[in-house]
mmCIF file of C-alpha atoms in Angstrom:
data_model
loop_
_atom_site.group_PDB
_atom_site.id
_atom_site.type_symbol
_atom_site.label_atom_id
_atom_site.label_comp_id
_atom_site.label_asym_id
_atom_site.label_seq_id
_atom_site.Cartn_x
_atom_site.Cartn_y
_atom_site.Cartn_z
ATOM 1 C CA GLU A 1 -5.233 -11.263 14.258
ATOM 2 C CA PRO A 2 -3.656 -12.732 11.100
ATOM 3 C CA GLU A 3 -1.039 -10.550 9.468
ATOM 4 C CA VAL A 4 1.377 -10.474 6.563
ATOM 5 C CA THR A 5 4.994 -10.929 7.632
ATOM 6 C CA GLN A 6 8.162 -10.055 5.722
ATOM 7 C CA THR A 7 11.833 -10.887 6.110
ATOM 8 C CA PRO A 8 14.359 -9.438 6.355
ATOM 9 C CA SER A 9 13.290 -6.085 7.741
ATOM 10 C CA HIS A 10 16.460 -4.501 6.348
ATOM 11 C CA GLN A 11 18.812 -5.623 3.584
ATOM 12 C CA VAL A 12 22.000 -3.933 2.437
ATOM 13 C CA THR A 13 23.592 -5.213 -0.752
ATOM 14 C CA GLN A 14 26.178 -4.276 -3.328
ATOM 15 C CA MET A 15 25.127 -3.189 -6.798
ATOM 16 C CA GLY A 16 24.914 -6.182 -9.123
ATOM 17 C CA GLN A 17 24.150 -8.672 -6.355
ATOM 18 C CA GLU A 18 21.015 -10.802 -6.200
ATOM 19 C CA VAL A 19 18.545 -10.342 -3.364
ATOM 20 C CA ILE A 20 15.504 -12.352 -2.327
ATOM 21 C CA LEU A 21 12.801 -10.730 -0.280
ATOM 22 C CA ARG A 22 10.447 -13.041 1.556
ATOM 23 C CA CYS A 23 6.823 -12.737 2.554
ATOM 24 C CA VAL A 24 4.330 -14.944 4.365
ATOM 25 C CA PRO A 25 0.831 -13.817 3.316
ATOM 26 C CA ILE A 26 -2.255 -14.296 5.465
ATOM 27 C CA SER A 27 -2.966 -18.027 5.441
ATOM 28 C CA ASN A 28 -6.354 -18.178 3.671
ATOM 29 C CA HIS A 29 -5.540 -15.489 1.127
ATOM 30 C CA LEU A 30 -5.231 -16.375 -2.536
ATOM 31 C CA TYR A 31 -3.960 -13.187 -4.200
ATOM 32 C CA PHE A 32 -0.487 -11.836 -3.584
ATOM 33 C CA TYR A 33 1.224 -8.598 -4.471
ATOM 34 C CA TRP A 34 4.503 -6.748 -4.308
ATOM 35 C CA TYR A 35 4.706 -2.973 -4.113
ATOM 36 C CA ARG A 36 7.622 -0.664 -3.584
ATOM 37 C CA GLN A 37 8.009 2.817 -2.134
ATOM 38 C CA ILE A 38 11.064 4.891 -2.914
ATOM 39 C CA LEU A 39 11.809 7.309 -0.083
ATOM 40 C CA GLY A 40 9.428 10.256 -0.210
ATOM 41 C CA GLN A 41 7.422 8.873 -3.137
ATOM 42 C CA LYS A 42 4.147 7.041 -3.704
ATOM 43 C CA VAL A 43 3.584 3.373 -3.067
ATOM 44 C CA GLU A 44 3.893 1.757 -6.522
ATOM 45 C CA PHE A 45 2.507 -1.544 -7.769
ATOM 46 C CA LEU A 46 5.047 -4.072 -9.027
ATOM 47 C CA VAL A 47 3.289 -7.389 -9.588
ATOM 48 C CA SER A 48 0.264 -9.468 -8.721
ATOM 49 C CA PHE A 49 0.250 -13.255 -8.415
ATOM 50 C CA TYR A 50 -2.582 -15.755 -8.356
ATOM 51 C CA ASN A 51 -2.831 -19.492 -8.884
ATOM 52 C CA ASN A 52 0.946 -19.794 -9.212
ATOM 53 C CA GLU A 53 1.304 -17.313 -12.010
ATOM 54 C CA ILE A 54 1.705 -13.597 -12.557
ATOM 55 C CA SER A 55 -1.643 -11.862 -13.121
ATOM 56 C CA GLU A 56 -0.326 -8.419 -13.909
ATOM 57 C CA LYS A 57 2.957 -6.564 -13.735
ATOM 58 C CA SER A 58 3.968 -2.942 -14.009
ATOM 59 C CA GLU A 59 6.599 -1.380 -16.249
ATOM 60 C CA ILE A 60 8.943 -1.387 -13.273
ATOM 61 C CA PHE A 61 8.805 -5.181 -13.087
ATOM 62 C CA ASP A 62 11.351 -5.934 -15.806
ATOM 63 C CA ASP A 63 13.428 -9.052 -16.471
ATOM 64 C CA GLN A 64 15.552 -8.378 -13.388
ATOM 65 C CA PHE A 65 12.568 -9.168 -11.174
ATOM 66 C CA SER A 66 10.866 -12.488 -10.552
ATOM 67 C CA VAL A 67 8.337 -13.832 -8.081
ATOM 68 C CA GLU A 68 7.753 -17.294 -6.773
ATOM 69 C CA ARG A 69 5.595 -19.189 -4.335
ATOM 70 C CA PRO A 70 7.997 -22.004 -3.519
ATOM 71 C CA ASP A 71 5.727 -23.682 -0.962
ATOM 72 C CA GLY A 72 2.295 -23.265 0.586
ATOM 73 C CA SER A 73 3.209 -20.314 2.735
ATOM 74 C CA ASN A 74 6.052 -18.232 1.308
ATOM 75 C CA PHE A 75 5.943 -15.678 -1.498
ATOM 76 C CA THR A 76 9.260 -14.282 -2.711
ATOM 77 C CA LEU A 77 10.525 -11.390 -4.816
ATOM 78 C CA LYS A 78 13.926 -11.846 -6.416
ATOM 79 C CA ILE A 79 15.998 -9.062 -7.926
ATOM 80 C CA ARG A 80 18.733 -10.699 -10.004
ATOM 81 C CA SER A 81 21.215 -7.861 -10.391
ATOM 82 C CA THR A 82 20.442 -4.950 -8.124
ATOM 83 C CA LYS A 83 20.865 -1.342 -9.202
ATOM 84 C CA LEU A 84 21.218 1.759 -7.091
ATOM 85 C CA GLU A 85 17.697 2.806 -8.072
ATOM 86 C CA ASP A 86 16.254 -0.405 -6.593
ATOM 87 C CA SER A 87 16.817 1.071 -3.134
ATOM 88 C CA ALA A 88 13.342 1.338 -1.629
ATOM 89 C CA MET A 89 10.879 -0.162 0.824
ATOM 90 C CA TYR A 90 9.302 -3.289 -0.624
ATOM 91 C CA PHE A 91 5.871 -4.277 0.631
ATOM 92 C CA CYS A 92 4.112 -7.567 0.222
ATOM 93 C CA ALA A 93 0.310 -7.599 0.322
ATOM 94 C CA SER A 94 -2.391 -10.217 0.105
ATOM 95 C CA LYS A 95 -6.128 -10.431 -0.273
ATOM 96 C CA GLN A 96 -8.605 -13.208 0.223
ATOM 97 C CA THR A 97 -10.729 -13.434 -2.922
ATOM 98 C CA SER A 98 -11.324 -11.741 -6.251
ATOM 99 C CA ALA A 99 -14.587 -10.256 -4.992
ATOM 100 C CA GLN A 100 -13.002 -8.669 -1.966
ATOM 101 C CA GLU A 101 -10.651 -5.855 -2.950
ATOM 102 C CA THR A 102 -9.068 -5.049 0.394
ATOM 103 C CA GLN A 103 -5.348 -5.788 0.407
ATOM 104 C CA TYR A 104 -3.437 -6.222 3.659
ATOM 105 C CA PHE A 105 0.173 -5.136 3.745
ATOM 106 C CA GLY A 106 3.239 -6.431 5.500
ATOM 107 C CA PRO A 107 5.692 -4.241 7.432
ATOM 108 C CA GLY A 108 8.094 -4.034 4.499
ATOM 109 C CA THR A 109 11.725 -4.731 3.727
ATOM 110 C CA ARG A 110 14.017 -1.741 3.452
ATOM 111 C CA LEU A 111 16.490 -2.478 0.650
ATOM 112 C CA LEU A 112 19.624 -0.381 0.303
ATOM 113 C CA VAL A 113 21.832 -0.924 -2.739
ATOM 114 C CA LEU A 114 25.347 0.490 -2.459
ATOM 115 C CA GLU B 1 -3.835 6.944 -16.890
ATOM 116 C CA ASP B 2 -5.411 6.183 -13.527
ATOM 117 C CA GLN B 3 -4.692 8.938 -11.039
ATOM 118 C CA VAL B 4 -5.313 9.454 -7.369
ATOM 119 C CA THR B 5 -4.592 12.887 -5.936
ATOM 120 C CA GLN B 6 -4.553 13.787 -2.271
ATOM 121 C CA SER B 7 -4.647 17.166 -0.605
ATOM 122 C CA PRO B 8 -3.198 18.795 1.316
ATOM 123 C CA GLU B 9 0.297 17.298 1.099
ATOM 124 C CA ALA B 10 0.850 18.108 4.764
ATOM 125 C CA LEU B 11 -1.455 19.194 7.567
ATOM 126 C CA ARG B 12 -0.502 20.416 11.009
ATOM 127 C CA LEU B 13 -3.209 20.467 13.663
ATOM 128 C CA GLN B 14 -3.413 21.228 17.330
ATOM 129 C CA GLU B 15 -4.755 18.442 19.500
ATOM 130 C CA GLY B 16 -8.556 18.646 19.382
ATOM 131 C CA GLU B 17 -8.628 20.670 16.132
ATOM 132 C CA SER B 18 -10.850 18.796 13.663
ATOM 133 C CA SER B 19 -10.145 18.797 9.928
ATOM 134 C CA SER B 20 -10.542 16.823 6.689
ATOM 135 C CA LEU B 21 -8.260 15.229 4.140
ATOM 136 C CA ASN B 22 -9.244 14.941 0.486
ATOM 137 C CA CYS B 23 -8.735 12.222 -2.115
ATOM 138 C CA SER B 24 -9.728 12.783 -5.749
ATOM 139 C CA TYR B 25 -9.704 9.963 -8.268
ATOM 140 C CA THR B 26 -9.964 9.449 -11.990
ATOM 141 C CA VAL B 27 -9.996 5.673 -12.156
ATOM 142 C CA SER B 28 -12.833 4.523 -14.345
ATOM 143 C CA GLY B 29 -15.135 1.751 -13.204
ATOM 144 C CA LEU B 30 -14.585 2.455 -9.529
ATOM 145 C CA ARG B 31 -14.446 -0.731 -7.506
ATOM 146 C CA GLY B 32 -13.891 0.776 -4.135
ATOM 147 C CA LEU B 33 -11.832 3.463 -2.494
ATOM 148 C CA PHE B 34 -9.456 2.583 0.315
ATOM 149 C CA TRP B 35 -7.906 4.532 3.128
ATOM 150 C CA TYR B 36 -4.706 3.393 4.783
ATOM 151 C CA ARG B 37 -2.574 4.798 7.559
ATOM 152 C CA GLN B 38 1.209 4.602 7.232
ATOM 153 C CA ASP B 39 3.600 5.257 10.083
ATOM 154 C CA PRO B 40 7.254 6.093 9.249
ATOM 155 C CA GLY B 41 9.156 3.025 8.072
ATOM 156 C CA LYS B 42 6.056 0.807 8.261
ATOM 157 C CA GLY B 43 3.642 -0.773 5.848
ATOM 158 C CA PRO B 44 0.216 0.705 5.041
ATOM 159 C CA GLU B 45 -2.354 -0.233 7.677
ATOM 160 C CA PHE B 46 -5.887 -0.729 6.368
ATOM 161 C CA LEU B 47 -8.515 1.668 7.713
ATOM 162 C CA PHE B 48 -11.611 1.735 5.481
ATOM 163 C CA THR B 49 -13.143 0.564 2.236
ATOM 164 C CA LEU B 50 -15.912 2.592 0.581
ATOM 165 C CA TYR B 51 -17.814 1.209 -2.388
ATOM 166 C CA SER B 52 -20.585 3.601 -3.308
ATOM 167 C CA ALA B 53 -21.323 7.328 -3.301
ATOM 168 C CA GLY B 54 -22.908 8.395 -0.034
ATOM 169 C CA GLU B 55 -21.292 5.604 1.960
ATOM 170 C CA GLU B 56 -19.667 6.482 5.287
ATOM 171 C CA LYS B 57 -17.440 4.455 7.617
ATOM 172 C CA GLU B 58 -16.211 5.391 11.088
ATOM 173 C CA LYS B 59 -13.440 4.220 13.368
ATOM 174 C CA GLU B 60 -12.690 6.055 16.589
ATOM 175 C CA ARG B 61 -11.885 9.670 15.594
ATOM 176 C CA LEU B 62 -11.880 8.955 11.851
ATOM 177 C CA LYS B 63 -14.781 9.040 9.425
ATOM 178 C CA ALA B 64 -14.455 8.364 5.708
ATOM 179 C CA THR B 65 -17.009 9.505 3.149
ATOM 180 C CA LEU B 66 -17.337 8.987 -0.600
ATOM 181 C CA THR B 67 -18.858 10.987 -3.450
ATOM 182 C CA LYS B 68 -18.777 10.227 -7.171
ATOM 183 C CA LYS B 69 -15.514 12.113 -7.612
ATOM 184 C CA GLU B 70 -13.759 12.232 -4.272
ATOM 185 C CA SER B 71 -13.439 10.919 -0.768
ATOM 186 C CA PHE B 72 -12.866 12.695 2.507
ATOM 187 C CA LEU B 73 -11.247 11.486 5.684
ATOM 188 C CA HIS B 74 -12.605 13.529 8.555
ATOM 189 C CA ILE B 75 -10.603 13.629 11.772
ATOM 190 C CA THR B 76 -12.540 14.735 14.827
ATOM 191 C CA ALA B 77 -10.676 16.011 17.904
ATOM 192 C CA PRO B 78 -7.367 14.437 16.844
ATOM 193 C CA LYS B 79 -4.710 13.305 19.296
ATOM 194 C CA PRO B 80 -0.925 13.238 18.805
ATOM 195 C CA GLU B 81 -1.096 9.486 18.197
ATOM 196 C CA ASP B 82 -3.130 10.186 15.041
ATOM 197 C CA SER B 83 0.017 11.670 13.492
ATOM 198 C CA ALA B 84 0.861 9.592 10.410
ATOM 199 C CA THR B 85 0.657 9.638 6.632
ATOM 200 C CA TYR B 86 -2.835 8.868 5.372
ATOM 201 C CA LEU B 87 -3.017 7.198 1.988
ATOM 202 C CA CYS B 88 -5.954 6.647 -0.285
ATOM 203 C CA ALA B 89 -5.928 4.044 -3.017
ATOM 204 C CA GLU B 90 -8.126 2.619 -5.718
ATOM 205 C CA PRO B 91 -8.204 -0.884 -7.139
ATOM 206 C CA SER B 92 -7.868 -1.241 -10.871
ATOM 207 C CA TYR B 93 -7.642 -4.707 -12.420
ATOM 208 C CA GLY B 94 -6.443 -6.058 -9.104
ATOM 209 C CA LYS B 95 -3.675 -3.605 -8.388
ATOM 210 C CA LEU B 96 -3.953 -0.610 -6.079
ATOM 211 C CA THR B 97 -3.135 2.876 -7.329
ATOM 212 C CA PHE B 98 -2.080 5.076 -4.431
ATOM 213 C CA GLY B 99 -2.120 8.796 -3.911
ATOM 214 C CA GLN B 100 0.973 10.502 -2.599
ATOM 215 C CA GLY B 101 -0.500 10.767 0.871
ATOM 216 C CA THR B 102 -1.226 13.501 3.387
ATOM 217 C CA ILE B 103 1.277 13.833 6.226
ATOM 218 C CA LEU B 104 -0.726 14.661 9.335
ATOM 219 C CA THR B 105 1.016 16.066 12.396
ATOM 220 C CA VAL B 106 -1.009 16.649 15.554
ATOM 221 C CA HIS B 107 0.673 18.800 18.172
ATOM 222 C CA PRO B 108 -0.217 18.404 21.873
#
């Protein structure tokens, strides 16, 4: 069964460093998303991406964040200068079409900023 | 502001003891209500989508139902392997708004 994959599974970084989180969405899906979940809190929307551009972004998704689809399979989230409060699980999700709302999630990347 | 509220926050059951989880929503223009299961340290795993009041979906020991204001996830004769956090979510302009989840623990 097709699934969303994410790498790395864990990332430890120093405050102020740049990190890139990688995702491979399900192959025939066209809509891509990043969410994050701080320990013990709700899953929160960060950004949606379609047709090589951002469709919508939340207040969390400030200038420190960027997304990119560098090739036909990968979808990345970059945090330019990490802060302690960026420590969280980051989930990538994808869905097939605009009519179908179901989003399928990857296993997540646990980011720890020291 | 779109809100999704789940209750209870935590639920402890004995194996075989049936119960229900609740999800209330305030998102206008409902375009579906989703249930996900999340195991510790894992991503949300899709369970069900419900689109209209009165709709029901079943999968093994789980049944999801939808009214105009809320959704229920009924768990019949649960087993320890059903222990997880159950999340409900609504789509709004493409993004999903999640509730805080119900942590279900099923004791053998």
